[in-house]
Amino acid sequence: MVPFAKRYSLQIFLFVLVLIFAIAATWMYWPKKQELPIERNAPAFSMENVDGSTVTLAGTNGKVRLFYFFFSHCTDVCPPTTYMLNEVQDLLKEKGVFGTEANLISVTFDPLRDTQERLMTWATEMNKADLSGWYFLRGDEQQTAELMKGFGSAVMKDNDGNFSHTNLVTLVDQEGRVRKYYNANDLEITAETIADGVMSLLK
């Protein structure tokens, strides 16, 4: 009598081969945690918050941060982008991480006009920002322009005092490393997109 294994050796071989391919395909296409690439180290800074306190990069380490450079007299991209960040704030609140594990940090590059009082109005009355986890910072104008370069952003001031600037939201991880840039002018970038980026670093 022919042994079972020998009698069905071809069928067993084909079965094992199909099984190996199935396992390999499953491993390749099974959803995995997507690690964001590390772009650069965020530059150090020390700036005044709207409540008069001093905020530094090192002092906010341990949390995921979203940085946005703006000016409150902007009539173009800054208001809608800040509104989107307000939606990000609400999404992070729903997930229970706003203020405790994640911060929003908006930095003005127009400190002469964006006084502490004006920033407070911009933040709380115009944008309903929760200042327990969202900082609005101001510092020296030239130093802020240099800081923007360190973050991979840029601003130019013309002779009339008007500003041209990139409109990026920058994702920084808990160790102070830039992990992703969101072009806020891209219609495919939404509050959900940015909030998901934050959460990906908290998993």
PDB file of N, CA and C in Angstrom, residues 88-162:
ATOM      1  N   VAL A  88      -8.838  71.291  14.518  1.00  0.00           N
ATOM      2  CA  VAL A  88      -7.875  70.310  15.019  1.00  0.00           C
ATOM      3  C   VAL A  88      -7.926  70.277  16.547  1.00  0.00           C
ATOM      4  N   GLN A  89      -7.974  71.461  17.158  1.00  0.00           N
ATOM      5  CA  GLN A  89      -8.092  71.551  18.613  1.00  0.00           C
ATOM      6  C   GLN A  89      -9.279  70.731  19.110  1.00  0.00           C
ATOM      7  N   ASP A  90     -10.425  70.903  18.476  1.00  0.00           N
ATOM      8  CA  ASP A  90     -11.630  70.193  18.911  1.00  0.00           C
ATOM      9  C   ASP A  90     -11.496  68.679  18.723  1.00  0.00           C
ATOM     10  N   LEU A  91     -10.867  68.259  17.626  1.00  0.00           N
ATOM     11  CA  LEU A  91     -10.666  66.823  17.391  1.00  0.00           C
ATOM     12  C   LEU A  91      -9.743  66.222  18.438  1.00  0.00           C
ATOM     13  N   LEU A  92      -8.682  66.955  18.781  1.00  0.00           N
ATOM     14  CA  LEU A  92      -7.747  66.453  19.792  1.00  0.00           C
ATOM     15  C   LEU A  92      -8.401  66.427  21.172  1.00  0.00           C
ATOM     16  N   LYS A  93      -9.310  67.359  21.413  1.00  0.00           N
ATOM     17  CA  LYS A  93     -10.068  67.331  22.668  1.00  0.00           C
ATOM     18  C   LYS A  93     -10.939  66.077  22.742  1.00  0.00           C
ATOM     19  N   GLU A  94     -11.582  65.760  21.621  1.00  0.00           N
ATOM     20  CA  GLU A  94     -12.427  64.568  21.580  1.00  0.00           C
ATOM     21  C   GLU A  94     -11.625  63.298  21.870  1.00  0.00           C
ATOM     22  N   LYS A  95     -10.353  63.308  21.448  1.00  0.00           N
ATOM     23  CA  LYS A  95      -9.493  62.144  21.661  1.00  0.00           C
ATOM     24  C   LYS A  95      -8.815  62.174  23.026  1.00  0.00           C
ATOM     25  N   GLY A  96      -9.023  63.250  23.770  1.00  0.00           N
ATOM     26  CA  GLY A  96      -8.503  63.339  25.130  1.00  0.00           C
ATOM     27  C   GLY A  96      -7.016  63.619  25.239  1.00  0.00           C
ATOM     28  N   VAL A  97      -6.414  64.221  24.196  1.00  0.00           N
ATOM     29  CA  VAL A  97      -4.960  64.453  24.231  1.00  0.00           C
ATOM     30  C   VAL A  97      -4.585  65.929  24.193  1.00  0.00           C
ATOM     31  N   PHE A  98      -5.556  66.816  23.939  1.00  0.00           N
ATOM     32  CA  PHE A  98      -5.245  68.236  23.797  1.00  0.00           C
ATOM     33  C   PHE A  98      -4.764  68.808  25.125  1.00  0.00           C
ATOM     34  N   GLY A  99      -3.616  69.466  25.091  1.00  0.00           N
ATOM     35  CA  GLY A  99      -3.075  70.086  26.294  1.00  0.00           C
ATOM     36  C   GLY A  99      -2.249  69.158  27.152  1.00  0.00           C
ATOM     37  N   THR A 100      -2.625  67.888  27.196  1.00  0.00           N
ATOM     38  CA  THR A 100      -1.902  66.926  28.018  1.00  0.00           C
ATOM     39  C   THR A 100      -0.817  66.196  27.238  1.00  0.00           C
ATOM     40  N   GLU A 101      -1.121  65.850  25.978  1.00  0.00           N
ATOM     41  CA  GLU A 101      -0.157  65.134  25.150  1.00  0.00           C
ATOM     42  C   GLU A 101       0.152  65.855  23.841  1.00  0.00           C
ATOM     43  N   ALA A 102      -0.610  66.880  23.536  1.00  0.00           N
ATOM     44  CA  ALA A 102      -0.413  67.606  22.276  1.00  0.00           C
ATOM     45  C   ALA A 102      -0.722  69.084  22.470  1.00  0.00           C
ATOM     46  N   ASN A 103       0.098  69.940  21.855  1.00  0.00           N
ATOM     47  CA  ASN A 103      -0.095  71.388  21.906  1.00  0.00           C
ATOM     48  C   ASN A 103      -0.153  71.978  20.502  1.00  0.00           C
ATOM     49  N   LEU A 104      -0.875  73.082  20.380  1.00  0.00           N
ATOM     50  CA  LEU A 104      -0.825  73.911  19.183  1.00  0.00           C
ATOM     51  C   LEU A 104      -0.016  75.155  19.523  1.00  0.00           C
ATOM     52  N   ILE A 105       0.867  75.579  18.628  1.00  0.00           N
ATOM     53  CA  ILE A 105       1.709  76.744  18.876  1.00  0.00           C
ATOM     54  C   ILE A 105       1.675  77.648  17.647  1.00  0.00           C
ATOM     55  N   SER A 106       1.041  78.808  17.783  1.00  0.00           N
ATOM     56  CA  SER A 106       0.983  79.802  16.711  1.00  0.00           C
ATOM     57  C   SER A 106       1.952  80.924  17.044  1.00  0.00           C
ATOM     58  N   VAL A 107       2.792  81.290  16.074  1.00  0.00           N
ATOM     59  CA  VAL A 107       3.833  82.291  16.299  1.00  0.00           C
ATOM     60  C   VAL A 107       3.645  83.428  15.296  1.00  0.00           C
ATOM     61  N   THR A 108       3.505  84.663  15.787  1.00  0.00           N
ATOM     62  CA  THR A 108       3.378  85.798  14.880  1.00  0.00           C
ATOM     63  C   THR A 108       4.753  86.260  14.410  1.00  0.00           C
ATOM     64  N   PHE A 109       4.836  86.620  13.127  1.00  0.00           N
ATOM     65  CA  PHE A 109       6.069  87.220  12.622  1.00  0.00           C
ATOM     66  C   PHE A 109       5.886  88.732  12.438  1.00  0.00           C
ATOM     67  N   ASP A 110       4.831  89.280  13.054  1.00  0.00           N
ATOM     68  CA  ASP A 110       4.536  90.716  12.991  1.00  0.00           C
ATOM     69  C   ASP A 110       4.330  91.247  14.412  1.00  0.00           C
ATOM     70  N   PRO A 111       5.361  91.136  15.265  1.00  0.00           N
ATOM     71  CA  PRO A 111       5.167  91.474  16.680  1.00  0.00           C
ATOM     72  C   PRO A 111       4.903  92.948  16.953  1.00  0.00           C
ATOM     73  N   LEU A 112       5.269  93.847  16.031  1.00  0.00           N
ATOM     74  CA  LEU A 112       5.019  95.265  16.259  1.00  0.00           C
ATOM     75  C   LEU A 112       3.522  95.556  16.301  1.00  0.00           C
ATOM     76  N   ARG A 113       2.776  94.942  15.418  1.00  0.00           N
ATOM     77  CA  ARG A 113       1.320  95.134  15.407  1.00  0.00           C
ATOM     78  C   ARG A 113       0.602  94.075  16.243  1.00  0.00           C
ATOM     79  N   ASP A 114       1.160  92.883  16.269  1.00  0.00           N
ATOM     80  CA  ASP A 114       0.544  91.810  17.063  1.00  0.00           C
ATOM     81  C   ASP A 114       1.024  91.902  18.506  1.00  0.00           C
ATOM     82  N   THR A 115       0.481  92.860  19.206  1.00  0.00           N
ATOM     83  CA  THR A 115       0.804  93.032  20.615  1.00  0.00           C
ATOM     84  C   THR A 115       0.184  91.897  21.423  1.00  0.00           C
ATOM     85  N   GLN A 116       0.570  91.820  22.672  1.00  0.00           N
ATOM     86  CA  GLN A 116       0.020  90.782  23.545  1.00  0.00           C
ATOM     87  C   GLN A 116      -1.507  90.902  23.622  1.00  0.00           C
ATOM     88  N   GLU A 117      -1.998  92.127  23.701  1.00  0.00           N
ATOM     89  CA  GLU A 117      -3.449  92.338  23.800  1.00  0.00           C
ATOM     90  C   GLU A 117      -4.154  91.930  22.511  1.00  0.00           C
ATOM     91  N   ARG A 118      -3.577  92.287  21.364  1.00  0.00           N
ATOM     92  CA  ARG A 118      -4.213  91.925  20.099  1.00  0.00           C
ATOM     93  C   ARG A 118      -4.212  90.410  19.903  1.00  0.00           C
ATOM     94  N   LEU A 119      -3.118  89.766  20.267  1.00  0.00           N
ATOM     95  CA  LEU A 119      -3.061  88.315  20.126  1.00  0.00           C
ATOM     96  C   LEU A 119      -4.097  87.636  21.024  1.00  0.00           C
ATOM     97  N   MET A 120      -4.320  88.194  22.198  1.00  0.00           N
ATOM     98  CA  MET A 120      -5.323  87.622  23.090  1.00  0.00           C
ATOM     99  C   MET A 120      -6.714  87.719  22.449  1.00  0.00           C
ATOM    100  N   THR A 121      -7.000  88.863  21.829  1.00  0.00           N
ATOM    101  CA  THR A 121      -8.281  89.027  21.139  1.00  0.00           C
ATOM    102  C   THR A 121      -8.383  88.071  19.959  1.00  0.00           C
ATOM    103  N   TRP A 122      -7.311  87.998  19.163  1.00  0.00           N
ATOM    104  CA  TRP A 122      -7.265  87.092  18.009  1.00  0.00           C
ATOM    105  C   TRP A 122      -7.498  85.649  18.444  1.00  0.00           C
ATOM    106  N   ALA A 123      -6.865  85.259  19.532  1.00  0.00           N
ATOM    107  CA  ALA A 123      -6.929  83.874  19.977  1.00  0.00           C
ATOM    108  C   ALA A 123      -8.293  83.518  20.558  1.00  0.00           C
ATOM    109  N   THR A 124      -8.758  84.312  21.508  1.00  0.00           N
ATOM    110  CA  THR A 124      -9.937  83.916  22.272  1.00  0.00           C
ATOM    111  C   THR A 124     -11.254  84.369  21.657  1.00  0.00           C
ATOM    112  N   GLU A 125     -11.314  85.619  21.197  1.00  0.00           N
ATOM    113  CA  GLU A 125     -12.580  86.137  20.691  1.00  0.00           C
ATOM    114  C   GLU A 125     -12.827  85.748  19.235  1.00  0.00           C
ATOM    115  N   MET A 126     -11.758  85.787  18.427  1.00  0.00           N
ATOM    116  CA  MET A 126     -11.920  85.520  17.004  1.00  0.00           C
ATOM    117  C   MET A 126     -11.813  84.031  16.676  1.00  0.00           C
ATOM    118  N   ASN A 127     -11.025  83.299  17.443  1.00  0.00           N
ATOM    119  CA  ASN A 127     -10.758  81.902  17.076  1.00  0.00           C
ATOM    120  C   ASN A 127     -11.107  80.879  18.152  1.00  0.00           C
ATOM    121  N   LYS A 128     -11.672  81.335  19.272  1.00  0.00           N
ATOM    122  CA  LYS A 128     -12.150  80.418  20.323  1.00  0.00           C
ATOM    123  C   LYS A 128     -11.075  79.405  20.719  1.00  0.00           C
ATOM    124  N   ALA A 129      -9.843  79.900  20.817  1.00  0.00           N
ATOM    125  CA  ALA A 129      -8.737  79.016  21.188  1.00  0.00           C
ATOM    126  C   ALA A 129      -8.789  78.697  22.679  1.00  0.00           C
ATOM    127  N   ASP A 130      -8.485  77.471  23.021  1.00  0.00           N
ATOM    128  CA  ASP A 130      -8.354  77.047  24.410  1.00  0.00           C
ATOM    129  C   ASP A 130      -6.888  77.227  24.794  1.00  0.00           C
ATOM    130  N   LEU A 131      -6.613  78.238  25.586  1.00  0.00           N
ATOM    131  CA  LEU A 131      -5.230  78.604  25.895  1.00  0.00           C
ATOM    132  C   LEU A 131      -4.549  77.625  26.840  1.00  0.00           C
ATOM    133  N   SER A 132      -5.271  76.623  27.311  1.00  0.00           N
ATOM    134  CA  SER A 132      -4.622  75.606  28.146  1.00  0.00           C
ATOM    135  C   SER A 132      -3.727  74.694  27.318  1.00  0.00           C
ATOM    136  N   GLY A 133      -3.941  74.691  25.997  1.00  0.00           N
ATOM    137  CA  GLY A 133      -3.121  73.831  25.157  1.00  0.00           C
ATOM    138  C   GLY A 133      -2.715  74.465  23.841  1.00  0.00           C
ATOM    139  N   TRP A 134      -3.087  75.730  23.662  1.00  0.00           N
ATOM    140  CA  TRP A 134      -2.758  76.435  22.418  1.00  0.00           C
ATOM    141  C   TRP A 134      -2.045  77.729  22.784  1.00  0.00           C
ATOM    142  N   TYR A 135      -0.775  77.833  22.402  1.00  0.00           N
ATOM    143  CA  TYR A 135       0.035  79.007  22.693  1.00  0.00           C
ATOM    144  C   TYR A 135       0.037  79.963  21.498  1.00  0.00           C
ATOM    145  N   PHE A 136       0.003  81.271  21.795  1.00  0.00           N
ATOM    146  CA  PHE A 136       0.144  82.310  20.776  1.00  0.00           C
ATOM    147  C   PHE A 136       1.348  83.160  21.175  1.00  0.00           C
ATOM    148  N   LEU A 137       2.425  83.023  20.402  1.00  0.00           N
ATOM    149  CA  LEU A 137       3.714  83.558  20.809  1.00  0.00           C
ATOM    150  C   LEU A 137       4.155  84.747  19.964  1.00  0.00           C
ATOM    151  N   ARG A 138       4.966  85.600  20.575  1.00  0.00           N
ATOM    152  CA  ARG A 138       5.564  86.728  19.877  1.00  0.00           C
ATOM    153  C   ARG A 138       6.982  86.908  20.389  1.00  0.00           C
ATOM    154  N   GLY A 139       7.843  87.426  19.484  1.00  0.00           N
ATOM    155  CA  GLY A 139       9.228  87.687  19.847  1.00  0.00           C
ATOM    156  C   GLY A 139       9.787  88.742  18.923  1.00  0.00           C
ATOM    157  N   ASP A 140      11.091  88.838  18.855  1.00  0.00           N
ATOM    158  CA  ASP A 140      11.741  89.786  17.966  1.00  0.00           C
ATOM    159  C   ASP A 140      11.452  89.416  16.511  1.00  0.00           C
ATOM    160  N   GLU A 141      11.161  90.425  15.684  1.00  0.00           N
ATOM    161  CA  GLU A 141      10.759  90.174  14.293  1.00  0.00           C
ATOM    162  C   GLU A 141      11.835  89.439  13.501  1.00  0.00           C
ATOM    163  N   GLN A 142      13.079  89.916  13.577  1.00  0.00           N
ATOM    164  CA  GLN A 142      14.152  89.291  12.811  1.00  0.00           C
ATOM    165  C   GLN A 142      14.443  87.882  13.318  1.00  0.00           C
ATOM    166  N   GLN A 143      14.434  87.710  14.622  1.00  0.00           N
ATOM    167  CA  GLN A 143      14.671  86.383  15.191  1.00  0.00           C
ATOM    168  C   GLN A 143      13.564  85.414  14.788  1.00  0.00           C
ATOM    169  N   THR A 144      12.346  85.921  14.698  1.00  0.00           N
ATOM    170  CA  THR A 144      11.236  85.064  14.284  1.00  0.00           C
ATOM    171  C   THR A 144      11.397  84.632  12.835  1.00  0.00           C
ATOM    172  N   ALA A 145      11.850  85.551  11.981  1.00  0.00           N
ATOM    173  CA  ALA A 145      12.099  85.206  10.580  1.00  0.00           C
ATOM    174  C   ALA A 145      13.164  84.114  10.484  1.00  0.00           C
ATOM    175  N   GLU A 146      14.217  84.209  11.313  1.00  0.00           N
ATOM    176  CA  GLU A 146      15.258  83.190  11.334  1.00  0.00           C
ATOM    177  C   GLU A 146      14.713  81.874  11.876  1.00  0.00           C
ATOM    178  N   LEU A 147      13.848  81.975  12.874  1.00  0.00           N
ATOM    179  CA  LEU A 147      13.233  80.776  13.446  1.00  0.00           C
ATOM    180  C   LEU A 147      12.409  80.044  12.397  1.00  0.00           C
ATOM    181  N   MET A 148      11.701  80.810  11.576  1.00  0.00           N
ATOM    182  CA  MET A 148      10.896  80.199  10.517  1.00  0.00           C
ATOM    183  C   MET A 148      11.775  79.397   9.567  1.00  0.00           C
ATOM    184  N   LYS A 149      12.952  79.934   9.229  1.00  0.00           N
ATOM    185  CA  LYS A 149      13.865  79.196   8.360  1.00  0.00           C
ATOM    186  C   LYS A 149      14.250  77.869   8.997  1.00  0.00           C
ATOM    187  N   GLY A 150      14.490  77.897  10.296  1.00  0.00           N
ATOM    188  CA  GLY A 150      14.844  76.676  11.003  1.00  0.00           C
ATOM    189  C   GLY A 150      13.741  75.642  10.990  1.00  0.00           C
ATOM    190  N   PHE A 151      12.514  76.118  10.875  1.00  0.00           N
ATOM    191  CA  PHE A 151      11.369  75.207  10.803  1.00  0.00           C
ATOM    192  C   PHE A 151      11.040  74.815   9.368  1.00  0.00           C
ATOM    193  N   GLY A 152      11.809  75.332   8.401  1.00  0.00           N
ATOM    194  CA  GLY A 152      11.545  75.003   7.003  1.00  0.00           C
ATOM    195  C   GLY A 152      10.498  75.881   6.379  1.00  0.00           C
ATOM    196  N   SER A 153      10.222  77.030   6.994  1.00  0.00           N
ATOM    197  CA  SER A 153       9.235  77.969   6.481  1.00  0.00           C
ATOM    198  C   SER A 153       9.951  79.270   6.131  1.00  0.00           C
ATOM    199  N   ALA A 154       9.214  80.261   5.621  1.00  0.00           N
ATOM    200  CA  ALA A 154       9.865  81.503   5.216  1.00  0.00           C
ATOM    201  C   ALA A 154       8.866  82.654   5.192  1.00  0.00           C
ATOM    202  N   VAL A 155       9.401  83.869   5.375  1.00  0.00           N
ATOM    203  CA  VAL A 155       8.581  85.074   5.311  1.00  0.00           C
ATOM    204  C   VAL A 155       9.415  86.196   4.708  1.00  0.00           C
ATOM    205  N   MET A 156       8.762  87.080   3.936  1.00  0.00           N
ATOM    206  CA  MET A 156       9.407  88.259   3.357  1.00  0.00           C
ATOM    207  C   MET A 156       8.533  89.469   3.634  1.00  0.00           C
ATOM    208  N   LYS A 157       9.187  90.583   4.014  1.00  0.00           N
ATOM    209  CA  LYS A 157       8.473  91.827   4.306  1.00  0.00           C
ATOM    210  C   LYS A 157       8.853  92.861   3.263  1.00  0.00           C
ATOM    211  N   ASP A 158       7.855  93.489   2.645  1.00  0.00           N
ATOM    212  CA  ASP A 158       8.162  94.493   1.629  1.00  0.00           C
ATOM    213  C   ASP A 158       8.297  95.878   2.261  1.00  0.00           C
ATOM    214  N   ASN A 159       8.557  96.869   1.438  1.00  0.00           N
ATOM    215  CA  ASN A 159       8.797  98.226   1.940  1.00  0.00           C
ATOM    216  C   ASN A 159       7.554  98.866   2.544  1.00  0.00           C
ATOM    217  N   ASP A 160       6.398  98.315   2.227  1.00  0.00           N
ATOM    218  CA  ASP A 160       5.149  98.858   2.775  1.00  0.00           C
ATOM    219  C   ASP A 160       4.719  98.148   4.052  1.00  0.00           C
ATOM    220  N   GLY A 161       5.546  97.210   4.499  1.00  0.00           N
ATOM    221  CA  GLY A 161       5.215  96.487   5.723  1.00  0.00           C
ATOM    222  C   GLY A 161       4.307  95.305   5.528  1.00  0.00           C
ATOM    223  N   ASN A 162       4.077  94.902   4.283  1.00  0.00           N
ATOM    224  CA  ASN A 162       3.261  93.726   4.005  1.00  0.00           C
ATOM    225  C   ASN A 162       4.132  92.473   3.990  1.00  0.00           C
TER     226      ASN A 162
END
